[in-house]
Amino acid sequence: MKRTYPLLLVAILFAACNSISARSYNNMCVAKENALIPQIEVTENSVAAFAQESKFDSVAAVSQRMVTSIEKTIAEIEKAPLPSVTGGEDFKKAYLDYFQYMKKVYASYKKWGLAKNDEERGTEIQNVQALIKTQKMVLAKMQSAQRKFAAENNLTVEKK
């Protein structure tokens, strides 16, 4: 019976380490997302202002900066070691899909800004609008994966 206690203690410590790793990985992804928010807000405001003034080259420039920032975030998440926990791969994929979606939105803004005439701009703005319509679905999918990852690894997720 005495031999069981050390094994049980090791199992508990191992489970605790996995939870810490899962928590750290989740927090890293959330921190990367939150770090983009100020730049997203500035970019969205700039795109609206430049579009109103028909400064489409400026729309393209600020959108490209956002694409570059998102690409950097994607690369950082891809390089980050994935903890050996339940659902880690699915969670990572969901977060990467979410960032890829954001990248597509800003790449579409850029295409809109680079369009050569009103007809091309009309086509590109339709593409942007189609992407924006899927935003809630993409966000819900990522949040669902996050909740599942949290549940599988005994974490709590703050709702904001």
PDB file of C-alpha atoms in Angstrom:
ATOM      1  CA  MET A   1       0.000   0.000   0.000  1.00  0.00           C
ATOM      2  CA  LYS A   2       2.854   2.397   0.760  1.00  0.00           C
ATOM      3  CA  ARG A   3       4.173   2.025  -2.797  1.00  0.00           C
ATOM      4  CA  THR A   4       0.919   3.365  -4.197  1.00  0.00           C
ATOM      5  CA  TYR A   5       1.330   6.790  -2.597  1.00  0.00           C
ATOM      6  CA  PRO A   6       4.504   7.770  -4.454  1.00  0.00           C
ATOM      7  CA  LEU A   7       2.931   6.664  -7.751  1.00  0.00           C
ATOM      8  CA  LEU A   8      -0.240   8.570  -6.961  1.00  0.00           C
ATOM      9  CA  LEU A   9       1.809  11.651  -6.068  1.00  0.00           C
ATOM     10  CA  VAL A  10       3.730  11.391  -9.357  1.00  0.00           C
ATOM     11  CA  ALA A  11       0.445  11.050 -11.276  1.00  0.00           C
ATOM     12  CA  ILE A  12      -0.999  14.115  -9.527  1.00  0.00           C
ATOM     13  CA  LEU A  13       2.143  16.151 -10.168  1.00  0.00           C
ATOM     14  CA  PHE A  14       2.165  15.057 -13.808  1.00  0.00           C
ATOM     15  CA  ALA A  15      -1.477  16.078 -14.203  1.00  0.00           C
ATOM     16  CA  ALA A  16      -0.735  19.410 -12.549  1.00  0.00           C
ATOM     17  CA  CYS A  17       2.225  20.000 -14.882  1.00  0.00           C
ATOM     18  CA  ASN A  18       0.037  19.279 -17.898  1.00  0.00           C
ATOM     19  CA  SER A  19      -2.577  21.724 -16.630  1.00  0.00           C
ATOM     20  CA  ILE A  20       0.080  24.381 -16.176  1.00  0.00           C
ATOM     21  CA  SER A  21       1.373  23.703 -19.688  1.00  0.00           C
ATOM     22  CA  ALA A  22      -2.143  23.787 -21.112  1.00  0.00           C
ATOM     23  CA  ARG A  23      -2.846  27.005 -19.222  1.00  0.00           C
ATOM     24  CA  SER A  24       0.418  28.560 -20.392  1.00  0.00           C
ATOM     25  CA  TYR A  25      -0.280  27.614 -24.002  1.00  0.00           C
ATOM     26  CA  ASN A  26      -3.825  28.980 -23.832  1.00  0.00           C
ATOM     27  CA  ASN A  27      -2.596  32.191 -22.201  1.00  0.00           C
ATOM     28  CA  MET A  28       0.103  32.596 -24.854  1.00  0.00           C
ATOM     29  CA  CYS A  29      -2.493  32.349 -27.646  1.00  0.00           C
ATOM     30  CA  VAL A  30      -4.853  34.770 -25.909  1.00  0.00           C
ATOM     31  CA  ALA A  31      -1.991  37.209 -25.255  1.00  0.00           C
ATOM     32  CA  LYS A  32      -1.039  37.158 -28.949  1.00  0.00           C
ATOM     33  CA  GLU A  33      -4.651  37.846 -29.900  1.00  0.00           C
ATOM     34  CA  ASN A  34      -4.942  40.668 -27.355  1.00  0.00           C
ATOM     35  CA  ALA A  35      -1.660  42.188 -28.526  1.00  0.00           C
ATOM     36  CA  LEU A  36      -3.179  42.680 -31.984  1.00  0.00           C
ATOM     37  CA  ILE A  37      -6.319  44.461 -30.755  1.00  0.00           C
ATOM     38  CA  PRO A  38      -4.864  48.003 -30.563  1.00  0.00           C
ATOM     39  CA  GLN A  39      -3.366  47.659 -34.042  1.00  0.00           C
ATOM     40  CA  ILE A  40      -6.651  46.247 -35.384  1.00  0.00           C
ATOM     41  CA  GLU A  41      -8.554  49.218 -33.969  1.00  0.00           C
ATOM     42  CA  VAL A  42      -6.115  51.718 -35.486  1.00  0.00           C
ATOM     43  CA  THR A  43      -6.144  49.894 -38.830  1.00  0.00           C
ATOM     44  CA  GLU A  44      -9.950  49.716 -38.975  1.00  0.00           C
ATOM     45  CA  ASN A  45     -10.240  53.431 -38.218  1.00  0.00           C
ATOM     46  CA  SER A  46      -7.532  54.261 -40.760  1.00  0.00           C
ATOM     47  CA  VAL A  47      -9.127  52.133 -43.476  1.00  0.00           C
ATOM     48  CA  ALA A  48     -12.478  53.857 -42.931  1.00  0.00           C
ATOM     49  CA  ALA A  49     -10.914  57.333 -42.970  1.00  0.00           C
ATOM     50  CA  PHE A  50      -8.746  56.668 -46.028  1.00  0.00           C
ATOM     51  CA  ALA A  51     -11.651  55.088 -47.913  1.00  0.00           C
ATOM     52  CA  GLN A  52     -13.818  58.115 -47.210  1.00  0.00           C
ATOM     53  CA  GLU A  53     -11.088  60.326 -48.680  1.00  0.00           C
ATOM     54  CA  SER A  54     -10.539  57.901 -51.616  1.00  0.00           C
ATOM     55  CA  LYS A  55      -6.922  57.376 -50.514  1.00  0.00           C
ATOM     56  CA  PHE A  56      -6.895  53.765 -51.605  1.00  0.00           C
ATOM     57  CA  ASP A  57      -3.103  53.507 -51.703  1.00  0.00           C
ATOM     58  CA  SER A  58      -3.146  54.336 -47.984  1.00  0.00           C
ATOM     59  CA  VAL A  59      -5.835  51.673 -47.418  1.00  0.00           C
ATOM     60  CA  ALA A  60      -3.479  49.162 -49.041  1.00  0.00           C
ATOM     61  CA  ALA A  61      -0.485  50.318 -46.970  1.00  0.00           C
ATOM     62  CA  VAL A  62      -2.162  50.125 -43.548  1.00  0.00           C
ATOM     63  CA  SER A  63      -3.762  46.815 -44.485  1.00  0.00           C
ATOM     64  CA  GLN A  64      -0.385  45.372 -45.476  1.00  0.00           C
ATOM     65  CA  ARG A  65       1.052  46.385 -42.103  1.00  0.00           C
ATOM     66  CA  MET A  66      -1.774  44.487 -40.424  1.00  0.00           C
ATOM     67  CA  VAL A  67      -1.194  41.433 -42.647  1.00  0.00           C
ATOM     68  CA  THR A  68       2.490  41.499 -41.695  1.00  0.00           C
ATOM     69  CA  SER A  69       1.673  41.684 -37.982  1.00  0.00           C
ATOM     70  CA  ILE A  70      -0.761  38.782 -38.257  1.00  0.00           C
ATOM     71  CA  GLU A  71       1.770  36.721 -40.223  1.00  0.00           C
ATOM     72  CA  LYS A  72       4.290  37.326 -37.442  1.00  0.00           C
ATOM     73  CA  THR A  73       1.744  36.162 -34.868  1.00  0.00           C
ATOM     74  CA  ILE A  74       0.961  33.043 -36.913  1.00  0.00           C
ATOM     75  CA  ALA A  75       4.671  32.224 -37.187  1.00  0.00           C
ATOM     76  CA  GLU A  76       5.130  32.646 -33.431  1.00  0.00           C
ATOM     77  CA  ILE A  77       2.240  30.293 -32.667  1.00  0.00           C
ATOM     78  CA  GLU A  78       3.473  27.756 -35.214  1.00  0.00           C
ATOM     79  CA  LYS A  79       6.945  27.803 -33.605  1.00  0.00           C
ATOM     80  CA  ALA A  80       5.707  27.669 -30.010  1.00  0.00           C
ATOM     81  CA  PRO A  81       6.091  24.199 -28.521  1.00  0.00           C
ATOM     82  CA  LEU A  82       2.737  22.499 -28.146  1.00  0.00           C
ATOM     83  CA  PRO A  83       2.255  20.985 -24.698  1.00  0.00           C
ATOM     84  CA  SER A  84       1.621  17.277 -24.549  1.00  0.00           C
ATOM     85  CA  VAL A  85      -1.988  17.656 -23.432  1.00  0.00           C
ATOM     86  CA  THR A  86      -5.409  16.518 -24.556  1.00  0.00           C
ATOM     87  CA  GLY A  87      -6.764  18.488 -27.501  1.00  0.00           C
ATOM     88  CA  GLY A  88      -3.641  20.570 -28.017  1.00  0.00           C
ATOM     89  CA  GLU A  89      -3.420  20.015 -31.778  1.00  0.00           C
ATOM     90  CA  ASP A  90      -7.099  20.886 -32.316  1.00  0.00           C
ATOM     91  CA  PHE A  91      -6.793  24.008 -30.186  1.00  0.00           C
ATOM     92  CA  LYS A  92      -3.671  25.158 -32.015  1.00  0.00           C
ATOM     93  CA  LYS A  93      -5.331  24.553 -35.394  1.00  0.00           C
ATOM     94  CA  ALA A  94      -8.438  26.498 -34.355  1.00  0.00           C
ATOM     95  CA  TYR A  95      -6.355  29.475 -33.229  1.00  0.00           C
ATOM     96  CA  LEU A  96      -4.243  29.378 -36.390  1.00  0.00           C
ATOM     97  CA  ASP A  97      -7.422  29.188 -38.508  1.00  0.00           C
ATOM     98  CA  TYR A  98      -8.721  32.249 -36.661  1.00  0.00           C
ATOM     99  CA  PHE A  99      -5.543  34.218 -37.356  1.00  0.00           C
ATOM    100  CA  GLN A 100      -5.553  33.039 -40.996  1.00  0.00           C
ATOM    101  CA  TYR A 101      -9.098  34.384 -41.274  1.00  0.00           C
ATOM    102  CA  MET A 102      -7.991  37.772 -39.916  1.00  0.00           C
ATOM    103  CA  LYS A 103      -5.095  37.768 -42.367  1.00  0.00           C
ATOM    104  CA  LYS A 104      -7.534  37.122 -45.245  1.00  0.00           C
ATOM    105  CA  VAL A 105      -9.675  40.071 -44.174  1.00  0.00           C
ATOM    106  CA  TYR A 106      -6.749  42.499 -44.213  1.00  0.00           C
ATOM    107  CA  ALA A 107      -5.347  41.009 -47.423  1.00  0.00           C
ATOM    108  CA  SER A 108      -8.773  41.685 -48.949  1.00  0.00           C
ATOM    109  CA  TYR A 109      -8.656  45.268 -47.712  1.00  0.00           C
ATOM    110  CA  LYS A 110      -5.274  45.563 -49.381  1.00  0.00           C
ATOM    111  CA  LYS A 111      -6.624  44.183 -52.685  1.00  0.00           C
ATOM    112  CA  TRP A 112      -9.475  46.665 -52.436  1.00  0.00           C
ATOM    113  CA  GLY A 113      -6.978  49.478 -51.930  1.00  0.00           C
ATOM    114  CA  LEU A 114      -4.860  48.327 -54.875  1.00  0.00           C
ATOM    115  CA  ALA A 115      -7.793  47.954 -57.267  1.00  0.00           C
ATOM    116  CA  LYS A 116      -7.225  49.975 -60.427  1.00  0.00           C
ATOM    117  CA  ASN A 117     -10.757  51.284 -60.894  1.00  0.00           C
ATOM    118  CA  ASP A 118     -14.214  51.490 -59.322  1.00  0.00           C
ATOM    119  CA  GLU A 119     -15.343  48.235 -60.934  1.00  0.00           C
ATOM    120  CA  GLU A 120     -12.423  46.293 -59.422  1.00  0.00           C
ATOM    121  CA  ARG A 121     -12.975  48.047 -56.101  1.00  0.00           C
ATOM    122  CA  GLY A 122     -16.629  46.999 -56.206  1.00  0.00           C
ATOM    123  CA  THR A 123     -15.630  43.367 -56.704  1.00  0.00           C
ATOM    124  CA  GLU A 124     -13.060  43.523 -53.914  1.00  0.00           C
ATOM    125  CA  ILE A 125     -15.447  45.181 -51.461  1.00  0.00           C
ATOM    126  CA  GLN A 126     -17.917  42.344 -52.126  1.00  0.00           C
ATOM    127  CA  ASN A 127     -15.150  39.887 -51.243  1.00  0.00           C
ATOM    128  CA  VAL A 128     -14.459  41.804 -48.024  1.00  0.00           C
ATOM    129  CA  GLN A 129     -18.156  41.820 -47.142  1.00  0.00           C
ATOM    130  CA  ALA A 130     -18.416  38.071 -47.781  1.00  0.00           C
ATOM    131  CA  LEU A 131     -15.482  37.465 -45.426  1.00  0.00           C
ATOM    132  CA  ILE A 132     -16.940  39.738 -42.750  1.00  0.00           C
ATOM    133  CA  LYS A 133     -20.205  37.753 -42.850  1.00  0.00           C
ATOM    134  CA  THR A 134     -18.286  34.665 -41.715  1.00  0.00           C
ATOM    135  CA  GLN A 135     -16.604  36.448 -38.792  1.00  0.00           C
ATOM    136  CA  LYS A 136     -19.053  35.268 -36.121  1.00  0.00           C
ATOM    137  CA  MET A 137     -18.779  31.673 -37.321  1.00  0.00           C
ATOM    138  CA  VAL A 138     -14.961  31.739 -37.347  1.00  0.00           C
ATOM    139  CA  LEU A 139     -14.827  33.334 -33.901  1.00  0.00           C
ATOM    140  CA  ALA A 140     -17.389  30.870 -32.505  1.00  0.00           C
ATOM    141  CA  LYS A 141     -15.382  27.933 -33.863  1.00  0.00           C
ATOM    142  CA  MET A 142     -12.194  29.193 -32.214  1.00  0.00           C
ATOM    143  CA  GLN A 143     -13.968  29.887 -28.921  1.00  0.00           C
ATOM    144  CA  SER A 144     -15.587  26.451 -28.990  1.00  0.00           C
ATOM    145  CA  ALA A 145     -12.179  24.832 -29.482  1.00  0.00           C
ATOM    146  CA  GLN A 146     -10.824  26.929 -26.622  1.00  0.00           C
ATOM    147  CA  ARG A 147     -13.662  25.862 -24.294  1.00  0.00           C
ATOM    148  CA  LYS A 148     -13.154  22.216 -25.261  1.00  0.00           C
ATOM    149  CA  PHE A 149      -9.392  22.492 -24.701  1.00  0.00           C
ATOM    150  CA  ALA A 150     -10.032  24.110 -21.321  1.00  0.00           C
ATOM    151  CA  ALA A 151     -12.522  21.439 -20.268  1.00  0.00           C
ATOM    152  CA  GLU A 152     -10.218  18.607 -21.343  1.00  0.00           C
ATOM    153  CA  ASN A 153      -7.362  20.095 -19.323  1.00  0.00           C
ATOM    154  CA  ASN A 154      -9.291  21.323 -16.257  1.00  0.00           C
ATOM    155  CA  LEU A 155      -8.886  25.013 -17.069  1.00  0.00           C
ATOM    156  CA  THR A 156     -11.371  27.833 -16.752  1.00  0.00           C
ATOM    157  CA  VAL A 157     -11.919  30.293 -19.576  1.00  0.00           C
ATOM    158  CA  GLU A 158     -12.957  33.850 -18.808  1.00  0.00           C
ATOM    159  CA  LYS A 159     -15.902  35.087 -20.838  1.00  0.00           C
ATOM    160  CA  LYS A 160     -15.606  38.672 -22.002  1.00  0.00           C
TER     161      LYS A 160
END
